Tab-separated table of C-alpha atoms in Angstrom:
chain	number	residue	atom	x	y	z
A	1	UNK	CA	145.500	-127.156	69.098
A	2	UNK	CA	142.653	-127.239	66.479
A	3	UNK	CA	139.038	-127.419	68.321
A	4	UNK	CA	137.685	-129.725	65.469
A	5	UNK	CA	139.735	-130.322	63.040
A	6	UNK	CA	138.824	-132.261	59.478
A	7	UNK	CA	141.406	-133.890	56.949
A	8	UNK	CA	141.499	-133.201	54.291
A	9	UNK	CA	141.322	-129.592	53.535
A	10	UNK	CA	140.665	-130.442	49.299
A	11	UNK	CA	139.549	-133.621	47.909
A	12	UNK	CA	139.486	-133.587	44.177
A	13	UNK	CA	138.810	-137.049	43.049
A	14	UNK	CA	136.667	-139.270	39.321
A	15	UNK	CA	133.229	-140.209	39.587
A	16	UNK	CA	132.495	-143.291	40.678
A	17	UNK	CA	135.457	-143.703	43.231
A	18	UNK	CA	135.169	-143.764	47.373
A	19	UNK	CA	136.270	-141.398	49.425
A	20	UNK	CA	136.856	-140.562	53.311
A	21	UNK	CA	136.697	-137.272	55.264
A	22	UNK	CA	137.670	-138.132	59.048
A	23	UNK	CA	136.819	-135.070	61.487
A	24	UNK	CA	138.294	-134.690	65.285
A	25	UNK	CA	137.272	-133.026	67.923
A	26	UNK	CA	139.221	-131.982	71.458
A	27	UNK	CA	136.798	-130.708	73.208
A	28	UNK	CA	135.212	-133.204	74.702
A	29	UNK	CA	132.004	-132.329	73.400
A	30	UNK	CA	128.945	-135.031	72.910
A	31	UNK	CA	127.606	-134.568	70.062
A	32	UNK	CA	129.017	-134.474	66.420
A	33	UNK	CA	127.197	-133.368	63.087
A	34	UNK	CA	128.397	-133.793	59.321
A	35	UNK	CA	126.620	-130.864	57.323
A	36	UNK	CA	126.682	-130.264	53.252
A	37	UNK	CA	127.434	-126.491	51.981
A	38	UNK	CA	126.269	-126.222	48.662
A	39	UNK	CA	127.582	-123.791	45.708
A	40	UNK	CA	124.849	-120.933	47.113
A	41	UNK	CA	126.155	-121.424	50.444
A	42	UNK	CA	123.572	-123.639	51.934
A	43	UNK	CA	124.135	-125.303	54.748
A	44	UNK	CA	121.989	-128.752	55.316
A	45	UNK	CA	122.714	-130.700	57.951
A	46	UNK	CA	123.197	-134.651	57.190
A	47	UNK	CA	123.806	-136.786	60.271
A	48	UNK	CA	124.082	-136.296	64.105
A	49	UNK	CA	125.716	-138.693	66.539
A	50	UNK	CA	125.439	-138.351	69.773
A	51	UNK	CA	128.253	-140.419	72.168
A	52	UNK	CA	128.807	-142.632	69.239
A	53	UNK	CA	125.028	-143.217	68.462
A	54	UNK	CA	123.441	-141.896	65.317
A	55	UNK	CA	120.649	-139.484	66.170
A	56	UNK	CA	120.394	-137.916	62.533
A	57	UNK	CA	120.035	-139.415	59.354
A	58	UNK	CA	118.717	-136.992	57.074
A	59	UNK	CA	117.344	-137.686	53.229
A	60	UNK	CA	121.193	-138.085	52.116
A	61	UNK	CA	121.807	-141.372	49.467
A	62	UNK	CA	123.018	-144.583	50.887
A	63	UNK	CA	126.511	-143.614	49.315
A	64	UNK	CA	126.914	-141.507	51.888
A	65	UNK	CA	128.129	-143.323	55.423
A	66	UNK	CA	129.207	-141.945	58.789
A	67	UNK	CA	131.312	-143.652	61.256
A	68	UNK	CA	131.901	-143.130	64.769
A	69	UNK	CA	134.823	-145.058	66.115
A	70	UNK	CA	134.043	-142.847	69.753
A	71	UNK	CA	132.844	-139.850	71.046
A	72	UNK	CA	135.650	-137.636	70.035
A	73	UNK	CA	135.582	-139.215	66.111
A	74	UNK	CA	133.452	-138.761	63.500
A	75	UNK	CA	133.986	-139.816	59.523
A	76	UNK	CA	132.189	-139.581	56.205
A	77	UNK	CA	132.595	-142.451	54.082
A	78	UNK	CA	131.300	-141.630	50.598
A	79	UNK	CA	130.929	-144.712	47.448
A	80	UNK	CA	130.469	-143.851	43.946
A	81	UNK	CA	130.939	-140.552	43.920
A	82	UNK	CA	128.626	-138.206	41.337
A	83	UNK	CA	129.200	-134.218	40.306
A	84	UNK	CA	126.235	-133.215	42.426
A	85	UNK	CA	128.707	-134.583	45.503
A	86	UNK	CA	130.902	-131.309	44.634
A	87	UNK	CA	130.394	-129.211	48.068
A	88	UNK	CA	132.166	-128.317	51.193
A	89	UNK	CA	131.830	-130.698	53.815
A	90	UNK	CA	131.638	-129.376	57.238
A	91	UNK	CA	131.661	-131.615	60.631
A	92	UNK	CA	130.778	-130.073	63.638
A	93	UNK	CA	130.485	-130.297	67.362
A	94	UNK	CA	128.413	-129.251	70.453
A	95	UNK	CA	128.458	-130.125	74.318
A	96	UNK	CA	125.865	-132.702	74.797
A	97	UNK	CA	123.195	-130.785	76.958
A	98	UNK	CA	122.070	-126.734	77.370
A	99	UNK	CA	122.009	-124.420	74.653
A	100	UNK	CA	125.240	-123.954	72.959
A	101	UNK	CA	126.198	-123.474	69.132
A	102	UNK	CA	128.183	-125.388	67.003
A	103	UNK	CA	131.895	-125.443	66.899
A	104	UNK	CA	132.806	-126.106	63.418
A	105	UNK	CA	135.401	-127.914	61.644
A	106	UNK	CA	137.724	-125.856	58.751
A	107	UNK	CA	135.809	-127.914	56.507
A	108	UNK	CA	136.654	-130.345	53.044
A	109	UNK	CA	136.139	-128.815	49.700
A	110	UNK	CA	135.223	-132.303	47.567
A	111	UNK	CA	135.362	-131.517	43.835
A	112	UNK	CA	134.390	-134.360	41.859
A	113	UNK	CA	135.232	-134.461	37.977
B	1	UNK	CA	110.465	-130.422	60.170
B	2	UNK	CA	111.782	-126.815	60.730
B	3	UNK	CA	112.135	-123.951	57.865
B	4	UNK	CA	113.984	-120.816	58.178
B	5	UNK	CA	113.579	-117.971	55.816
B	6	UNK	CA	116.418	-115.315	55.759
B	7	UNK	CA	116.216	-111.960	54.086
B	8	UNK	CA	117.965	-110.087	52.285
B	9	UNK	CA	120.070	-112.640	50.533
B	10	UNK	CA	122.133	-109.310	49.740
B	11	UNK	CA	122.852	-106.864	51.773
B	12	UNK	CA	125.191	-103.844	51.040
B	13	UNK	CA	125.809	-100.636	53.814
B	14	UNK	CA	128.106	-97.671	54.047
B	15	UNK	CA	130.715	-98.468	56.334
B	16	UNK	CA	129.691	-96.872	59.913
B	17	UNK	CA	125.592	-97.332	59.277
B	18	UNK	CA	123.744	-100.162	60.604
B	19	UNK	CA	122.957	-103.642	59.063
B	20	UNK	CA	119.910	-105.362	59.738
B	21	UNK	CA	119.321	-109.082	58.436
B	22	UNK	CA	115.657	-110.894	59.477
B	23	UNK	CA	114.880	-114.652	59.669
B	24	UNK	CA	111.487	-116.354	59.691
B	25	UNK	CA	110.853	-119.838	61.111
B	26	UNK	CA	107.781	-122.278	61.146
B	27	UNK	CA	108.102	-124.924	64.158
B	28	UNK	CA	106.611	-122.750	67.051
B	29	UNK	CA	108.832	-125.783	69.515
B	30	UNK	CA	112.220	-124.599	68.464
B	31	UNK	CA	114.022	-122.486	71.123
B	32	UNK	CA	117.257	-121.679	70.298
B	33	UNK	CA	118.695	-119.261	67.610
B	34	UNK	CA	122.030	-118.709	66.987
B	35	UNK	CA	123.629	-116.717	64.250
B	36	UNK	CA	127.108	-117.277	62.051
B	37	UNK	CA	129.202	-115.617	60.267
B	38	UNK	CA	131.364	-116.738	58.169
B	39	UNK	CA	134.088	-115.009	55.864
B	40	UNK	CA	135.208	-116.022	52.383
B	41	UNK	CA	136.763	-119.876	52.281
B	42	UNK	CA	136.417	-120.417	56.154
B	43	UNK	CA	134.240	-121.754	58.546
B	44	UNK	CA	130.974	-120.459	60.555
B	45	UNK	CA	131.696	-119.227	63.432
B	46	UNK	CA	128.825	-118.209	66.370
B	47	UNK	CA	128.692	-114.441	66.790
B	48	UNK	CA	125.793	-114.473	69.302
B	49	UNK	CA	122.707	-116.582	70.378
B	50	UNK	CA	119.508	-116.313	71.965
B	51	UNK	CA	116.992	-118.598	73.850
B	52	UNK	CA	113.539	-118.130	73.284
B	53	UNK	CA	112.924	-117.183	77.185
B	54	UNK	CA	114.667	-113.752	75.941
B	55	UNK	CA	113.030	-111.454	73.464
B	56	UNK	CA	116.829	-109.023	72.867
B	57	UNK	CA	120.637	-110.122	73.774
B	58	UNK	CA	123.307	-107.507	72.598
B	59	UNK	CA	127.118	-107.934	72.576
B	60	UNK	CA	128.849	-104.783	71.816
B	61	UNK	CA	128.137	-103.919	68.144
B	62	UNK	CA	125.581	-107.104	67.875
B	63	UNK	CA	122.055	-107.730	69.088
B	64	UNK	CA	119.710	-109.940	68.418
B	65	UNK	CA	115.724	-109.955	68.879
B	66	UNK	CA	113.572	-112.457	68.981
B	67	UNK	CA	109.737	-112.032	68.621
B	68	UNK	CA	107.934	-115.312	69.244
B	69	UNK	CA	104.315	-114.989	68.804
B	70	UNK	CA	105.337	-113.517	65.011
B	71	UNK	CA	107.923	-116.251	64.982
B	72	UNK	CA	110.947	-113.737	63.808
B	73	UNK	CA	114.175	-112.516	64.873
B	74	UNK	CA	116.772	-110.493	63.573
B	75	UNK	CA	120.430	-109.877	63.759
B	76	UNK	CA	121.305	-106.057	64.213
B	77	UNK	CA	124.866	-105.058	63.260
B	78	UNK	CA	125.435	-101.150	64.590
B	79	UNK	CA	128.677	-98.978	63.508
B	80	UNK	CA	129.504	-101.285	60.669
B	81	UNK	CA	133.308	-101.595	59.760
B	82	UNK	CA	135.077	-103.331	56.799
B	83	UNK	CA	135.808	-106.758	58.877
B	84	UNK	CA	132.118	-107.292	58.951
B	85	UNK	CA	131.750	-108.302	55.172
B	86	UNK	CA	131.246	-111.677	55.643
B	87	UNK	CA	128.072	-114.128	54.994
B	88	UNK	CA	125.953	-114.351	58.183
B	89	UNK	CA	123.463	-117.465	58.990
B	90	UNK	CA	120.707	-117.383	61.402
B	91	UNK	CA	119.386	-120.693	62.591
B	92	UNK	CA	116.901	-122.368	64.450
B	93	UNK	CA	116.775	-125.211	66.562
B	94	UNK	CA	114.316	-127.153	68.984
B	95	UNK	CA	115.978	-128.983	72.145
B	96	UNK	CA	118.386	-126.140	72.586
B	97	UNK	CA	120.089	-126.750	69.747
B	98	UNK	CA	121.325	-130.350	70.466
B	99	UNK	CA	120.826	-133.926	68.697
B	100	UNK	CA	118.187	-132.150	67.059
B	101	UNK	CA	120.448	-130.270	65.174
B	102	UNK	CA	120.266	-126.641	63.475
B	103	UNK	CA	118.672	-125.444	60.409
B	104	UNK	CA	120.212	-122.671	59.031
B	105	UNK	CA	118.703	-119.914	57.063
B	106	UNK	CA	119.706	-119.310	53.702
B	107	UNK	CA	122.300	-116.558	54.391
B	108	UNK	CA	123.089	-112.994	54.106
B	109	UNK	CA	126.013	-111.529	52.111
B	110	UNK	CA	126.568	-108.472	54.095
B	111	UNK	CA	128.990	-106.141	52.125
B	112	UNK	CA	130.329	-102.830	53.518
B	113	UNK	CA	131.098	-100.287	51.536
B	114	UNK	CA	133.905	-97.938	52.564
């Protein structure tokens, strides 16, 4: 079984339309994080939630949305998408407490045109 | 907020000679420092960590120092082989690397040449 798995893999989608990425995690871990990789590889983070509660809202547009049905959920609801949304679209998650890295989802490659 | 400077954005060896990649960051509270790596088209995946109670961790072919007075610390691959091309991330996080959440460096192509 996938540790945290993300659907879809590719999103290629117009300007202007909405879009979801849902992410799942089996670990049982706490906390949940949606983070941006740009074309030069950067990785920013965008939102935390931690047992369903958003801890982390970063400087991201409005457009952008997360939702966390429960602990073991988290999705990325995006509205009127733009070309600068291209990216790859990595959720992530971590036990709640100590100091432990990230396990990381396989990630969604959005391509807007 | 926290910044983390990574250097060399580039980074090519001959395959068997040691790697060396060195990250910078600015909030003296952050305490935890982990580093990816992450290979062409997948996802980051935590080769080793260190707490800021510990100035060197090593895990076979990795190590990783951590100077915190300068406020540095650097990933040290030894014996490098082909399967270590790959992009490598160090981070930095305050809280142990929780709801805070990580800030990543700006990443390391690490190419070995055969």
């Amino acid at each position: 079984d996938t540790a945290v798995s993300q659907t879809p893999k590719y999103l290629v989608t117009q300007m202007g339309n909405d879009k979801s990425i849902k992410c799942e995690q089996n670990l049982g871990h706490d906390t949940m994080y949606w983070y941006k990789q740009d074309s030069k590889k950067f990785l920013k983070i965008m939102f935390s939630y931690n047992n369903k509660e958003l801890i982390i809202n970063e400087t991201v547009p409005n457009r952008f949305s997360p939702k966390s049905p429960d602990k073991a959920h988290l999705n990325l609801h995006i509205n009127s998408l733009e070309l600068g949304d291209s990216a790859v679209y990595f959720c992530a998650s971590r036990p709640g407490t100590g100091y432990y890295g990230y396990t990381f989802g396989s990630g969604t490659r959005l391509t807007v045109v | 907020g926290e910044n983390v400077e990574q250097h060399p954005s580039t980074l090519s060896v001959q395959e068997g000679d040691s790697a060396v990649i060195k990250c910078t960051y600015s909030d003296s509270a952050s305490n935890y420092f982990p580093w990816y790596k992450q290979e062409l088209g997948k996802r980051p995946q935590l080769i080793i960590d260190i707490r800021s109670n510990v100035g060197e961790k090593k895990d076979q072919r990795i190590a990783v120092t951590l100077n915190k007075t300068a406020k540095h610390f650097s990933l040290h691959i030894t014996e490098t082989q082909p399967e270590d091309s790959a992009v490598y991330f160090c981070a930095a996080s305050t809280g142990g690397g929780g709801a805070d959440g990580l800030t990543f460096g700006k990443g390391t192509h690490l190419i070995i040449q055969p």
